[in-house]
PDB file of C-alpha atoms in Angstrom:
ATOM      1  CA  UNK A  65      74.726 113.471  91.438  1.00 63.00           C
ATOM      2  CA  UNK A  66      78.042 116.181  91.305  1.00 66.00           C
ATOM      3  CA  UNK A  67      76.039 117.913  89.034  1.00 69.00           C
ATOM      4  CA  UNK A  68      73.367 118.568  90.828  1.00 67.00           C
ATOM      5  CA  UNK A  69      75.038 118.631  94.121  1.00 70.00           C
ATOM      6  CA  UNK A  70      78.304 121.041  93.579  1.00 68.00           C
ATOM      7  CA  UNK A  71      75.619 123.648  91.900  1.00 70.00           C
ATOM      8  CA  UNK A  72      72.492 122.837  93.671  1.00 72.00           C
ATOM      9  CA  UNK A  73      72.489 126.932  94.427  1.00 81.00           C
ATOM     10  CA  UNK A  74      72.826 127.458  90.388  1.00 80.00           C
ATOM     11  CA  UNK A  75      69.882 124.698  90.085  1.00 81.00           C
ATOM     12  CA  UNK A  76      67.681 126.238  93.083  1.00 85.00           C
ATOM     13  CA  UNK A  77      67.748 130.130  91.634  1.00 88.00           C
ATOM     14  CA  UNK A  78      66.964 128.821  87.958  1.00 88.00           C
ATOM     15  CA  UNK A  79      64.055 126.391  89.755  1.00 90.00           C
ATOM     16  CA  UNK A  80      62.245 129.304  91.404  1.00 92.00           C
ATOM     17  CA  UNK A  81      62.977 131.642  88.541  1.00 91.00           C
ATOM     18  CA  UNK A  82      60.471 129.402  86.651  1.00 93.00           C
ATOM     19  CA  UNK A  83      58.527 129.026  89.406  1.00 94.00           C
ATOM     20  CA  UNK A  84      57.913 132.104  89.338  1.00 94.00           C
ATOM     21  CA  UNK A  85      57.513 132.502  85.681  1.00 94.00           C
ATOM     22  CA  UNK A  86      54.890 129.731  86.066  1.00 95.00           C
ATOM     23  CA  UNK A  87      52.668 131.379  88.796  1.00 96.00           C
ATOM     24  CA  UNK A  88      53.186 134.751  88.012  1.00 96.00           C
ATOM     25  CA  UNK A  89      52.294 134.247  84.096  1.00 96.00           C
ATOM     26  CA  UNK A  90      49.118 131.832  84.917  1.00 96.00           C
ATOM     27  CA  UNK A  91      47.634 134.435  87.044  1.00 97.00           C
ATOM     28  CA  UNK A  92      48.019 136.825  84.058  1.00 97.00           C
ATOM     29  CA  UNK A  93      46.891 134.009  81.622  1.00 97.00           C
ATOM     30  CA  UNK A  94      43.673 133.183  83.745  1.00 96.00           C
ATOM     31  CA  UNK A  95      42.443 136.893  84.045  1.00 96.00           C
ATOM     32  CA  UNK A  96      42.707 137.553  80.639  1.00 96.00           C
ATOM     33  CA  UNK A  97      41.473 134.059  79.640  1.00 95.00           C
ATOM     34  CA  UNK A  98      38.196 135.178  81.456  1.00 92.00           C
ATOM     35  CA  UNK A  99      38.368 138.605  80.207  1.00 94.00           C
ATOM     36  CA  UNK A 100      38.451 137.868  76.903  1.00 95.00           C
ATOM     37  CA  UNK A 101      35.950 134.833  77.012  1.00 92.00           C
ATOM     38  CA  UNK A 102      33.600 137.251  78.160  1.00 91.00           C
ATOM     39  CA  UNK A 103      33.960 139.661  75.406  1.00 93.00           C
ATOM     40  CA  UNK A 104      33.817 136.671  73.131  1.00 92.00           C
ATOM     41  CA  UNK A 105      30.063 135.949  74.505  1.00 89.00           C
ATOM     42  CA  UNK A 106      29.194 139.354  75.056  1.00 89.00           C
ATOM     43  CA  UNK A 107      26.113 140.703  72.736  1.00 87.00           C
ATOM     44  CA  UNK A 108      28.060 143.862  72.276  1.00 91.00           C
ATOM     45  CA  UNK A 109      29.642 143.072  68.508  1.00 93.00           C
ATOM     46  CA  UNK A 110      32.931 145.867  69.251  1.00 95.00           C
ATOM     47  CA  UNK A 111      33.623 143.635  72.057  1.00 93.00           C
ATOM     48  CA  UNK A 112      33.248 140.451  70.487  1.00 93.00           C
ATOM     49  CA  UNK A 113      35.754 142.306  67.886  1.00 96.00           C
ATOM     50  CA  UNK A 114      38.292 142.648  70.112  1.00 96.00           C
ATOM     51  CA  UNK A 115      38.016 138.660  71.633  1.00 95.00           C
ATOM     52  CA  UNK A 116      38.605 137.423  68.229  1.00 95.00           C
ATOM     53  CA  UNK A 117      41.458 139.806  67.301  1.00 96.00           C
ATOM     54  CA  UNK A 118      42.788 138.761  70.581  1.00 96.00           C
ATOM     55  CA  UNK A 119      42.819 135.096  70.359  1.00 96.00           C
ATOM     56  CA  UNK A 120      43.166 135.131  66.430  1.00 96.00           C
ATOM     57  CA  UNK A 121      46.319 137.215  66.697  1.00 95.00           C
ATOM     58  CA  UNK A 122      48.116 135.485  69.794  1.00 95.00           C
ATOM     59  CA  UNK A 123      46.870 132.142  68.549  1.00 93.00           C
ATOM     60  CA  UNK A 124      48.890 132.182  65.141  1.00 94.00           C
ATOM     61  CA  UNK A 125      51.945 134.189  66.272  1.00 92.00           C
ATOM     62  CA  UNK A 126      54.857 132.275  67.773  1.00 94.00           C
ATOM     63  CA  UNK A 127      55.843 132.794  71.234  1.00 93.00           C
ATOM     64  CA  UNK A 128      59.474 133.713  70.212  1.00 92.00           C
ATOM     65  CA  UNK A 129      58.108 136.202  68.252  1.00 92.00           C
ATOM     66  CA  UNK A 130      55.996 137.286  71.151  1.00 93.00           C
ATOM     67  CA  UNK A 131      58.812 137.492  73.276  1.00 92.00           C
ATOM     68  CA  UNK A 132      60.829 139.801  71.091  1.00 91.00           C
ATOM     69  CA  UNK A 133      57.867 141.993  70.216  1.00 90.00           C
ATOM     70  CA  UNK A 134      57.445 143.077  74.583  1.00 89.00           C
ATOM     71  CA  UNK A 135      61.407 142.677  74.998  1.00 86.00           C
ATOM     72  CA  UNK A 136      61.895 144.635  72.361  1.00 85.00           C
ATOM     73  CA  UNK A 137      58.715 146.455  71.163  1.00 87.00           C
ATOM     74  CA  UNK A 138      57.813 148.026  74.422  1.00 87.00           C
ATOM     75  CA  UNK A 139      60.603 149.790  75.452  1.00 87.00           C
ATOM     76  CA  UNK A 140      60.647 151.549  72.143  1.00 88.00           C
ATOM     77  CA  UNK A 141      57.258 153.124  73.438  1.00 86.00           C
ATOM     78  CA  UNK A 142      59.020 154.379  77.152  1.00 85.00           C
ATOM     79  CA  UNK A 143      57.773 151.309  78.833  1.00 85.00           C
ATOM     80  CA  UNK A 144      60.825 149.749  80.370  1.00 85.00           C
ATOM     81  CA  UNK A 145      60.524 146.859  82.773  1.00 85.00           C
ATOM     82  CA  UNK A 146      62.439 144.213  84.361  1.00 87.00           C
ATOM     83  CA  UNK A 147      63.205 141.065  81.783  1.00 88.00           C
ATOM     84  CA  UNK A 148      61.068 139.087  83.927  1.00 90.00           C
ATOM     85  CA  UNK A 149      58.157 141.264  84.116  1.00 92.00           C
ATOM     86  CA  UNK A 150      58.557 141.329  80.030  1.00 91.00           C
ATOM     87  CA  UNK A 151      58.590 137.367  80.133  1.00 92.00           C
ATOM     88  CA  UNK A 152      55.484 137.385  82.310  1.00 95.00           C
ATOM     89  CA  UNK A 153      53.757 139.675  80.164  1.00 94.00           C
ATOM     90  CA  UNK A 154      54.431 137.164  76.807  1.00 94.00           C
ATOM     91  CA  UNK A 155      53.611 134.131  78.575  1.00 96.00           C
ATOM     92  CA  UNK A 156      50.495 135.340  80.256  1.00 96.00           C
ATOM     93  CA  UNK A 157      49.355 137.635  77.633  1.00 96.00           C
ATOM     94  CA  UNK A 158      50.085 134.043  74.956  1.00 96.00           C
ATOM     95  CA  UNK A 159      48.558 131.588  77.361  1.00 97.00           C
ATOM     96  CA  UNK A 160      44.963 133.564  77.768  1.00 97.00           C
ATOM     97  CA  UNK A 161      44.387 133.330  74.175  1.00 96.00           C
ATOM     98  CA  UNK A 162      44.360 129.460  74.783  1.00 96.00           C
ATOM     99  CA  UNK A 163      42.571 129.872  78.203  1.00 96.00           C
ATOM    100  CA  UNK A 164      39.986 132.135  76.267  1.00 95.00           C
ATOM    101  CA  UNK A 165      39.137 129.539  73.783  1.00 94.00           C
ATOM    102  CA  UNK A 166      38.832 126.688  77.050  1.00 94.00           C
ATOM    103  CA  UNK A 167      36.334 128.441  78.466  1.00 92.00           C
ATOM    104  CA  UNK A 168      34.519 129.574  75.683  1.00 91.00           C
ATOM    105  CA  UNK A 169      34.479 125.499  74.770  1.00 90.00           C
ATOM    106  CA  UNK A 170      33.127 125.569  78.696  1.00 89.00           C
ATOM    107  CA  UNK A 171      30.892 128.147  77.822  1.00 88.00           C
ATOM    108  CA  UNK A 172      28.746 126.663  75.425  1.00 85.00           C
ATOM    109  CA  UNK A 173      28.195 123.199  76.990  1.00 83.00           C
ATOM    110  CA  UNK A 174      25.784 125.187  79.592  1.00 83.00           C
ATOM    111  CA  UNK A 175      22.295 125.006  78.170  1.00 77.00           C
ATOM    112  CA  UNK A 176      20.916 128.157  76.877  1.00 77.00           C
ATOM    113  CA  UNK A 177      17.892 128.088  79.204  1.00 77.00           C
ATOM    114  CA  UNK A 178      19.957 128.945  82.288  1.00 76.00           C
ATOM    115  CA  UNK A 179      21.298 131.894  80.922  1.00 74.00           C
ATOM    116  CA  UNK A 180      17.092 133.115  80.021  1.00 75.00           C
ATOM    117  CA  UNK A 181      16.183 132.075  83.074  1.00 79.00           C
ATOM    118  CA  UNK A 182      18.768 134.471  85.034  1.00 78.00           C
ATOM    119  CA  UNK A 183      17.879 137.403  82.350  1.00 76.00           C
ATOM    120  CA  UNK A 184      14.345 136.682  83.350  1.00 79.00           C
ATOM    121  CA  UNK A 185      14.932 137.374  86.612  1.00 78.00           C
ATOM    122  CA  UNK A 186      16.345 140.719  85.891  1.00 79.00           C
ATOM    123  CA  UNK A 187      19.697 139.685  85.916  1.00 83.00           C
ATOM    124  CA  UNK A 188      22.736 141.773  83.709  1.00 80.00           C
ATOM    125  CA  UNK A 189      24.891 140.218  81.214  1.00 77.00           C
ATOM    126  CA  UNK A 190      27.929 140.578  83.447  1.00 79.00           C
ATOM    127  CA  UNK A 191      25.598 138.909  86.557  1.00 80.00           C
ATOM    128  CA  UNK A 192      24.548 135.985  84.263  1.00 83.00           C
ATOM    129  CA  UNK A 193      27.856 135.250  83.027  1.00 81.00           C
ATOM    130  CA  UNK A 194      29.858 135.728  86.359  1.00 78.00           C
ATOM    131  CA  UNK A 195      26.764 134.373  88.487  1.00 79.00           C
ATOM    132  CA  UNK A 196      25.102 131.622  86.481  1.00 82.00           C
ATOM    133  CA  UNK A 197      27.337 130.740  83.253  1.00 83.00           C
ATOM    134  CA  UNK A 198      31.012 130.407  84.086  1.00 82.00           C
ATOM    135  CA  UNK A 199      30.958 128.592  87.376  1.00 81.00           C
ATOM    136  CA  UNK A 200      29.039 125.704  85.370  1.00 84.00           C
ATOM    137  CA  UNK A 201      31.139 126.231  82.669  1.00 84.00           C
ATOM    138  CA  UNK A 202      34.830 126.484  84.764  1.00 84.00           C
ATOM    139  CA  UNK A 203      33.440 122.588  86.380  1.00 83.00           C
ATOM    140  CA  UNK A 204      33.876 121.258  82.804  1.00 87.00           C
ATOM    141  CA  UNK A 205      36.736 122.915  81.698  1.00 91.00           C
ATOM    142  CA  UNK A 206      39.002 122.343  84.391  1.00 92.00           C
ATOM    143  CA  UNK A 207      41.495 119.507  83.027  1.00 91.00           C
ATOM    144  CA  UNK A 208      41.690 121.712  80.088  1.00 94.00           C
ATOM    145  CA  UNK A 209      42.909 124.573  81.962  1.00 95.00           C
ATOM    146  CA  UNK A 210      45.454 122.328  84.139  1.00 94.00           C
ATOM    147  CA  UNK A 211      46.931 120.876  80.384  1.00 95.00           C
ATOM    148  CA  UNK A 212      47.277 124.238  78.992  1.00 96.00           C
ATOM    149  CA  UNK A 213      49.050 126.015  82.235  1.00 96.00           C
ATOM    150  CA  UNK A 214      51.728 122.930  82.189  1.00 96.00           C
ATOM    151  CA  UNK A 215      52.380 123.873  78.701  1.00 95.00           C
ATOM    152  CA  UNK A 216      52.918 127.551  79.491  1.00 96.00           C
ATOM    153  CA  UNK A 217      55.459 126.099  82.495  1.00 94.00           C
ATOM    154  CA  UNK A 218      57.130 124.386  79.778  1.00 93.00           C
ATOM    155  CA  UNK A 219      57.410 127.276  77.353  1.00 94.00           C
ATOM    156  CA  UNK A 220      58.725 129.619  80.191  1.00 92.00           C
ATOM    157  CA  UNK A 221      61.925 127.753  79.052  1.00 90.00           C
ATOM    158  CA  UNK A 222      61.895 130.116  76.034  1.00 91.00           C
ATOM    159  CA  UNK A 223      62.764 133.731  78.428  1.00 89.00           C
ATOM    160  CA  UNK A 224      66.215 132.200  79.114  1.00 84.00           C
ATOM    161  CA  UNK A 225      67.144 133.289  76.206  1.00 80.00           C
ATOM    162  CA  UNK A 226      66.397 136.799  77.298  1.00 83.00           C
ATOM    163  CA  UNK A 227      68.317 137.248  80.072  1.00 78.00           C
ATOM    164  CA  UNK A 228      65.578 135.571  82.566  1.00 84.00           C
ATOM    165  CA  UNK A 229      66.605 133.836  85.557  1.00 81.00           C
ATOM    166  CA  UNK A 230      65.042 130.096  84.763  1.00 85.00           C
ATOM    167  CA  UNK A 231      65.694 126.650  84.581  1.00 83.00           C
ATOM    168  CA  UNK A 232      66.858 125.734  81.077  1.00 82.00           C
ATOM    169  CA  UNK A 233      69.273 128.556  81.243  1.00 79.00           C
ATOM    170  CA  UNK A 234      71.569 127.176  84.110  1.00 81.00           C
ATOM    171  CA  UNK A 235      72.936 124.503  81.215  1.00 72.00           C
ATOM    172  CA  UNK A 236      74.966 127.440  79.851  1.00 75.00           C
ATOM    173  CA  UNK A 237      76.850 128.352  83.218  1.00 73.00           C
ATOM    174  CA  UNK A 238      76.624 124.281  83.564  1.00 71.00           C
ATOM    175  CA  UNK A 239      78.744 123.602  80.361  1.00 71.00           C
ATOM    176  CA  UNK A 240      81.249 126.559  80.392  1.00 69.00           C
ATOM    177  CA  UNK A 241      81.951 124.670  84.015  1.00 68.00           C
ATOM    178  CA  UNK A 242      83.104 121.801  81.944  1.00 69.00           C
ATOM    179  CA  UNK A 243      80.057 119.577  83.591  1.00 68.00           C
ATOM    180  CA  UNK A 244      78.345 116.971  81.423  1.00 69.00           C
ATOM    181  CA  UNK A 245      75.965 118.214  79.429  1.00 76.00           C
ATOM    182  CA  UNK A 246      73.760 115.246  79.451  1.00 79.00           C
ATOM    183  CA  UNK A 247      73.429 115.245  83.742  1.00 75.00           C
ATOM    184  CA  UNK A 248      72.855 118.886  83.093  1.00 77.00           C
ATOM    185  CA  UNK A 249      69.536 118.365  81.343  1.00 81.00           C
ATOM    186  CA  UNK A 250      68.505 115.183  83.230  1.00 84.00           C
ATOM    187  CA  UNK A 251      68.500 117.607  86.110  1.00 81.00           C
ATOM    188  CA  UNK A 252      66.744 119.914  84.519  1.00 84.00           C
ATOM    189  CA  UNK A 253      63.982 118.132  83.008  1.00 88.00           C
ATOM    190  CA  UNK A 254      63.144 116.927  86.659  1.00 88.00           C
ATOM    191  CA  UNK A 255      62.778 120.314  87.828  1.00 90.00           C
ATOM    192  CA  UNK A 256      60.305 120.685  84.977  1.00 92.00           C
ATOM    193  CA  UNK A 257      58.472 117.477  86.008  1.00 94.00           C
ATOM    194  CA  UNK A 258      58.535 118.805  89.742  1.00 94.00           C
ATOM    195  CA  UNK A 259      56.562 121.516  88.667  1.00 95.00           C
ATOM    196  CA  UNK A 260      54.266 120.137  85.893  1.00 95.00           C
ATOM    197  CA  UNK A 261      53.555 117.184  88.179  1.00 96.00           C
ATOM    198  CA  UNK A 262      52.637 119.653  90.977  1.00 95.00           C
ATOM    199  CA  UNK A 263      50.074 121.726  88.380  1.00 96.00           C
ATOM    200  CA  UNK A 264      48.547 118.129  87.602  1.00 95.00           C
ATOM    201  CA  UNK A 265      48.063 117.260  91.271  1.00 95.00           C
ATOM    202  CA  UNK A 266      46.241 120.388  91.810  1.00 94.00           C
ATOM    203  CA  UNK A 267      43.756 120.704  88.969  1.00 93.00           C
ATOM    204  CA  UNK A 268      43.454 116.722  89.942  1.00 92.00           C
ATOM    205  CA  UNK A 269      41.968 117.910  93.183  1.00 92.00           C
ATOM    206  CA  UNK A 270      39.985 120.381  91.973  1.00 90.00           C
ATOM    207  CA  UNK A 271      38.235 117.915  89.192  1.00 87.00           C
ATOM    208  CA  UNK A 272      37.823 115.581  92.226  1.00 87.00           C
ATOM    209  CA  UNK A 273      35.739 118.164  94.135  1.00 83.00           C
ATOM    210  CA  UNK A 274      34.560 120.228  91.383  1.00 76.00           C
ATOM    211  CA  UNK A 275      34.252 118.922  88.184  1.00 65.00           C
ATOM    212  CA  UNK A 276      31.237 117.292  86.507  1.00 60.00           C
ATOM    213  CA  UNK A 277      30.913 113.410  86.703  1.00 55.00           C
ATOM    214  CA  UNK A 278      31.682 111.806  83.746  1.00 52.00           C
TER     215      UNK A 278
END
């Protein structure tokens, strides 16, 4: 318990620096996820284009790689942000391709007559899909979503090693304090099961009162 108790101030800052990570990067990772499941559905082809380049691209490309193309790549064309907001923008921008590809899965469980039926009625593309299509489909997808937002809590591990506040990274200070390095990560990991656990629990509850009846 020294460990966690003589640097529970260390432990705390690199707890809510993932935290933060973790909400900050789903919220990106959700809007995009639905922005670019759209476009994947859409009947215009130069938007269904960009969907697959999107997913196809972000998909295949490791999330180090990711990470030093925005810390790195960005500046280069005058954008220059906080680390964090550059971790936020990997993660997110990473996760969506996965949250795309949920929801399109989603997507095409709902029967093909409700989306005629609301086009009969006069309704848009966007009103169909917002209105009719992706509330059915975001009932089926939901443990889905909840597995692939506690694996983007997990990789936020990886912007420690660019100069992000999180949890992994407080094993450095940790070990040049001459603590064990074993403790260190035992601590750690249950920070990372605080928060994963706490995802689970929520997308638990909303499959309870939400999600389609198996």
């Amino acid at each position: 318990m020294d460990v966690l108790t003589d640097n529970f101030a260390l432990y705390g800052r690199g707890f809510l620096g993932t935290l933060e990570l973790t909400v900050y990067a789903s919220l990106l990772a959700l809007a995009l996820g639905f922005l670019m499941a759209s476009f994947r559905v859409a009947p215009v082809r130069s938007l269904r284009a960009v969907g697959t380049v999107w997913v196809t691209v972000l998909r295949n490309t490791p999330l180090t790689l990711l990470f030093f193309a925005v810390v790195l790549g960005l500046p280069r064309f005058g954008l220059v942000l906080p680390f964090q907001l550059f971790a936020v923008l990997a993660l997110g921008c990473y996760t969506s391709a996965f949250i795309c590809e949920v929801l399109r899965s989603g997507i095409n469980t709902v029967h093909k007559g409700q989306g005629e039926a609301a086009r009969s009625l006069g309704m848009t593309f966007g009103q169909t899909l917002g209105g009719v299509v992706l509330p059915q489909a975001f009932r089926t997808v939901i443990p889905p979503i909840g597995s692939t937002l506690i694996a983007l809590a997990k990789n936020s591990a990886i912007a420690g090693a660019f100069s992000v506040t999180e949890l992994l990274g407080t094993y450095k200070v940790l070990s040049e304090r001459g603590y064990n390095i074993i403790w260190s990560f035992i601590w750690i990991a249950v920070g990372y099961l605080v928060i994963t656990l706490a995802i689970s629990a929520l997308f638990h509850l909303m499959e309870k009162r939400w999600g389609v009846a198996r």
